[in-house]
Coordinates of C-alpha atoms in Angstrom, one line a residue:
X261 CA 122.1 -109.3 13.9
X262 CA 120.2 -106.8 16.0
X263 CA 116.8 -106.8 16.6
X264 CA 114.7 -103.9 16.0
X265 CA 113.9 -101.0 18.6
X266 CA 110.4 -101.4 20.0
X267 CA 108.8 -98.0 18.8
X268 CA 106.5 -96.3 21.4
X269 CA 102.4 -97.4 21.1
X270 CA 101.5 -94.1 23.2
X271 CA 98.3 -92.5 21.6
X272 CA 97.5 -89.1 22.1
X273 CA 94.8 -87.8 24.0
X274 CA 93.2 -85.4 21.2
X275 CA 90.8 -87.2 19.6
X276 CA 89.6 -88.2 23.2
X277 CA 89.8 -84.6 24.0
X278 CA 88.2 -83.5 21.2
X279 CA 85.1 -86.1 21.4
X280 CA 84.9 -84.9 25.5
X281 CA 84.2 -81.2 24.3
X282 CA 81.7 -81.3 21.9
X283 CA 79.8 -83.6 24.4
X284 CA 80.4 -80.7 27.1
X285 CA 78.9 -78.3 24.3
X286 CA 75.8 -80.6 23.9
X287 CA 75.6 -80.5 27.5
X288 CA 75.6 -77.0 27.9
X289 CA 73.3 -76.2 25.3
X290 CA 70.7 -78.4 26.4
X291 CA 70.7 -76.4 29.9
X292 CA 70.7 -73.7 28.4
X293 CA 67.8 -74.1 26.1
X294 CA 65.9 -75.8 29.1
X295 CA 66.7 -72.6 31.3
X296 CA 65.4 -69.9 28.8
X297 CA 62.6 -72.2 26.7
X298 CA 60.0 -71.6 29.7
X299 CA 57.3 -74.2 29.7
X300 CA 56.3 -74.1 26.4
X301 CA 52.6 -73.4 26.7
X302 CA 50.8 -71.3 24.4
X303 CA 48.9 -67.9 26.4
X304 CA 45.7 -70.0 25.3
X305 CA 46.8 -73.1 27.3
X306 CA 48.3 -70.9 30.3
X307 CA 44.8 -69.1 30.7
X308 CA 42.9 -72.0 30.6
X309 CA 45.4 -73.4 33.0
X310 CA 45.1 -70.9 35.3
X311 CA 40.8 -71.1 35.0
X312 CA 41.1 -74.6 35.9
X313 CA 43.5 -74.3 38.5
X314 CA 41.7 -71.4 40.3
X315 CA 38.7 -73.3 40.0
X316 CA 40.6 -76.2 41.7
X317 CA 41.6 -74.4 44.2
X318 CA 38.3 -72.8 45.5
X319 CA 36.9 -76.6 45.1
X320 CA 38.9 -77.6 47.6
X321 CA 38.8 -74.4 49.4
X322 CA 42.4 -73.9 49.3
X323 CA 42.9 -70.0 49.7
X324 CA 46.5 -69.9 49.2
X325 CA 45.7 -71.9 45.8
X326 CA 43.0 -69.5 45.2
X327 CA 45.3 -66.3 45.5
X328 CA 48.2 -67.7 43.6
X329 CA 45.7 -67.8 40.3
X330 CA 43.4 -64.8 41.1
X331 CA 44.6 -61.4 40.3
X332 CA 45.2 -59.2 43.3
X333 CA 42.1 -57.1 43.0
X334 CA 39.7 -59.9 43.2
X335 CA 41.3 -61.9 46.0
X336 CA 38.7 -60.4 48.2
X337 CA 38.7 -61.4 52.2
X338 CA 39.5 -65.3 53.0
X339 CA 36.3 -66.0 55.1
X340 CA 34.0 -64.4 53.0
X341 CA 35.2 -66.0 49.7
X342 CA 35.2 -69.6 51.3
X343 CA 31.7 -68.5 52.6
X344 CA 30.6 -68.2 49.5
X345 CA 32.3 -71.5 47.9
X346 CA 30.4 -72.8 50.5
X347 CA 26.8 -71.7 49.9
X348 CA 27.5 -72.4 46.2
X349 CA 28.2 -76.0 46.7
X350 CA 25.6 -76.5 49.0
X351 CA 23.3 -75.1 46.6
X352 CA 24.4 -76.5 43.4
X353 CA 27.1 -78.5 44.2
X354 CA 30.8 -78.5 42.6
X355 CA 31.5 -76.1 40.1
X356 CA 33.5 -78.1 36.5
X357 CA 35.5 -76.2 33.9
X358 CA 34.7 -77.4 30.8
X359 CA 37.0 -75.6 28.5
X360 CA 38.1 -72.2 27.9
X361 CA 37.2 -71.2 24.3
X362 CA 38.0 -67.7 22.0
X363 CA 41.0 -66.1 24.1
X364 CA 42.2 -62.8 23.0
X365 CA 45.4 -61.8 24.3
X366 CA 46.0 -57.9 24.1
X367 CA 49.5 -57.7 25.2
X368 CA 49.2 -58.6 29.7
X369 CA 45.3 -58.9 29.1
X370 CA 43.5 -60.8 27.8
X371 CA 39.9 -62.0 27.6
X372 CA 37.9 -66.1 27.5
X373 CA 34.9 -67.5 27.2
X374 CA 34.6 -70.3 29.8
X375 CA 32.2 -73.0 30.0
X376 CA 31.7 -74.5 33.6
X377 CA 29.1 -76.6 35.1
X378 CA 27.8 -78.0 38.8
X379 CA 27.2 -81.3 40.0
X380 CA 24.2 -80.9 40.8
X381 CA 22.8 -80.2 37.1
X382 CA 25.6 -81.3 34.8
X383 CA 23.7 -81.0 31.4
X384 CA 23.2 -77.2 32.4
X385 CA 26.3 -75.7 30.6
X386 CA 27.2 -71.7 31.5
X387 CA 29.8 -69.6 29.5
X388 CA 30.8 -66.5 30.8
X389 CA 33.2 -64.0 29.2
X390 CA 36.4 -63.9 32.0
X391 CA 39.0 -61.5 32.1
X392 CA 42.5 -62.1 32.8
X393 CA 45.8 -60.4 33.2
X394 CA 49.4 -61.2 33.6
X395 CA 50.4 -60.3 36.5
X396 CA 54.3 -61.9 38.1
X397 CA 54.6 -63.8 35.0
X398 CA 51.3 -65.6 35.0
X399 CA 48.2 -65.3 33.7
X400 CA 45.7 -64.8 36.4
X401 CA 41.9 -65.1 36.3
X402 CA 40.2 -61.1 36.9
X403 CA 36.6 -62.1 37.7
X404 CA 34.4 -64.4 39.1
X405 CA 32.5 -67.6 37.3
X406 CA 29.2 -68.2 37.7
X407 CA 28.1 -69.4 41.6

């Protein structure tokens, strides 16, 4: 008697291939989505970002920081806005961004009531109407808080 041939046990690589492409796919899509999603945020939450951030900025008398949320008409001259941060905090001590509250967004302006207080008095709310604009893809702050 003979004994049987020994048949071949070599698999083939298309279900392997298969299961690598659809993960490439996955892969690619979730780039993609990531690279043209953005961040996400609402114009109400970039404009209250960018109230708070400014505000940061001049709390810390960061000028750069202060430029990079201030639209380029109200940057005014370095030494004469940190001057005036100065005075302010001297006189009534840190400036606070409570919230920004009734944004209305008309198309790359837009307008915010924003409630800040100072250190100094901290149960003394003010809320003043700001304007804003989008300027380089961000929403920048177009006038000045109370001082």
């Amino acid at each position: 008697m003979s004994e049987p041939a020994e048949e071949a046990t070599t698999g083939t690589a298309g279900p392997f291939l298969g299961a690598l492409a659809i993960i490439v796919a996955i892969v690619i899509a979730i780039w993609l989505f990531s690279v043209f999603s953005g961040d996400g945020l609402t114009d109400d939450q970039q404009i209250g970002r960018a109230v708070a951030a400014q505000n940061d900025a001049m709390q810390r008398q960061d000028y750069a920081d202060f430029r990079a949320y201030t639209c380029a008409e109200q940057q005014g001259v370095e030494a004469e806005v940190l001057a005036e941060q100065r005075d302010s905090a001297a006189e009534r001590g840190e400036r606070f961004v409570d919230g920004a509250t009734d944004v209305v967004v008309d198309g790359d302006r837009a307008t915010a009531d924003v409630t800040y207080h100072f250190d100094k008095n901290p149960d003394a709310r003010e809320t003043v109407e700001l304007a804003f604009a989008r300027q380089g893809g961000m929403w920048k702050v177009c006038s000045t808080g109370p001082r």
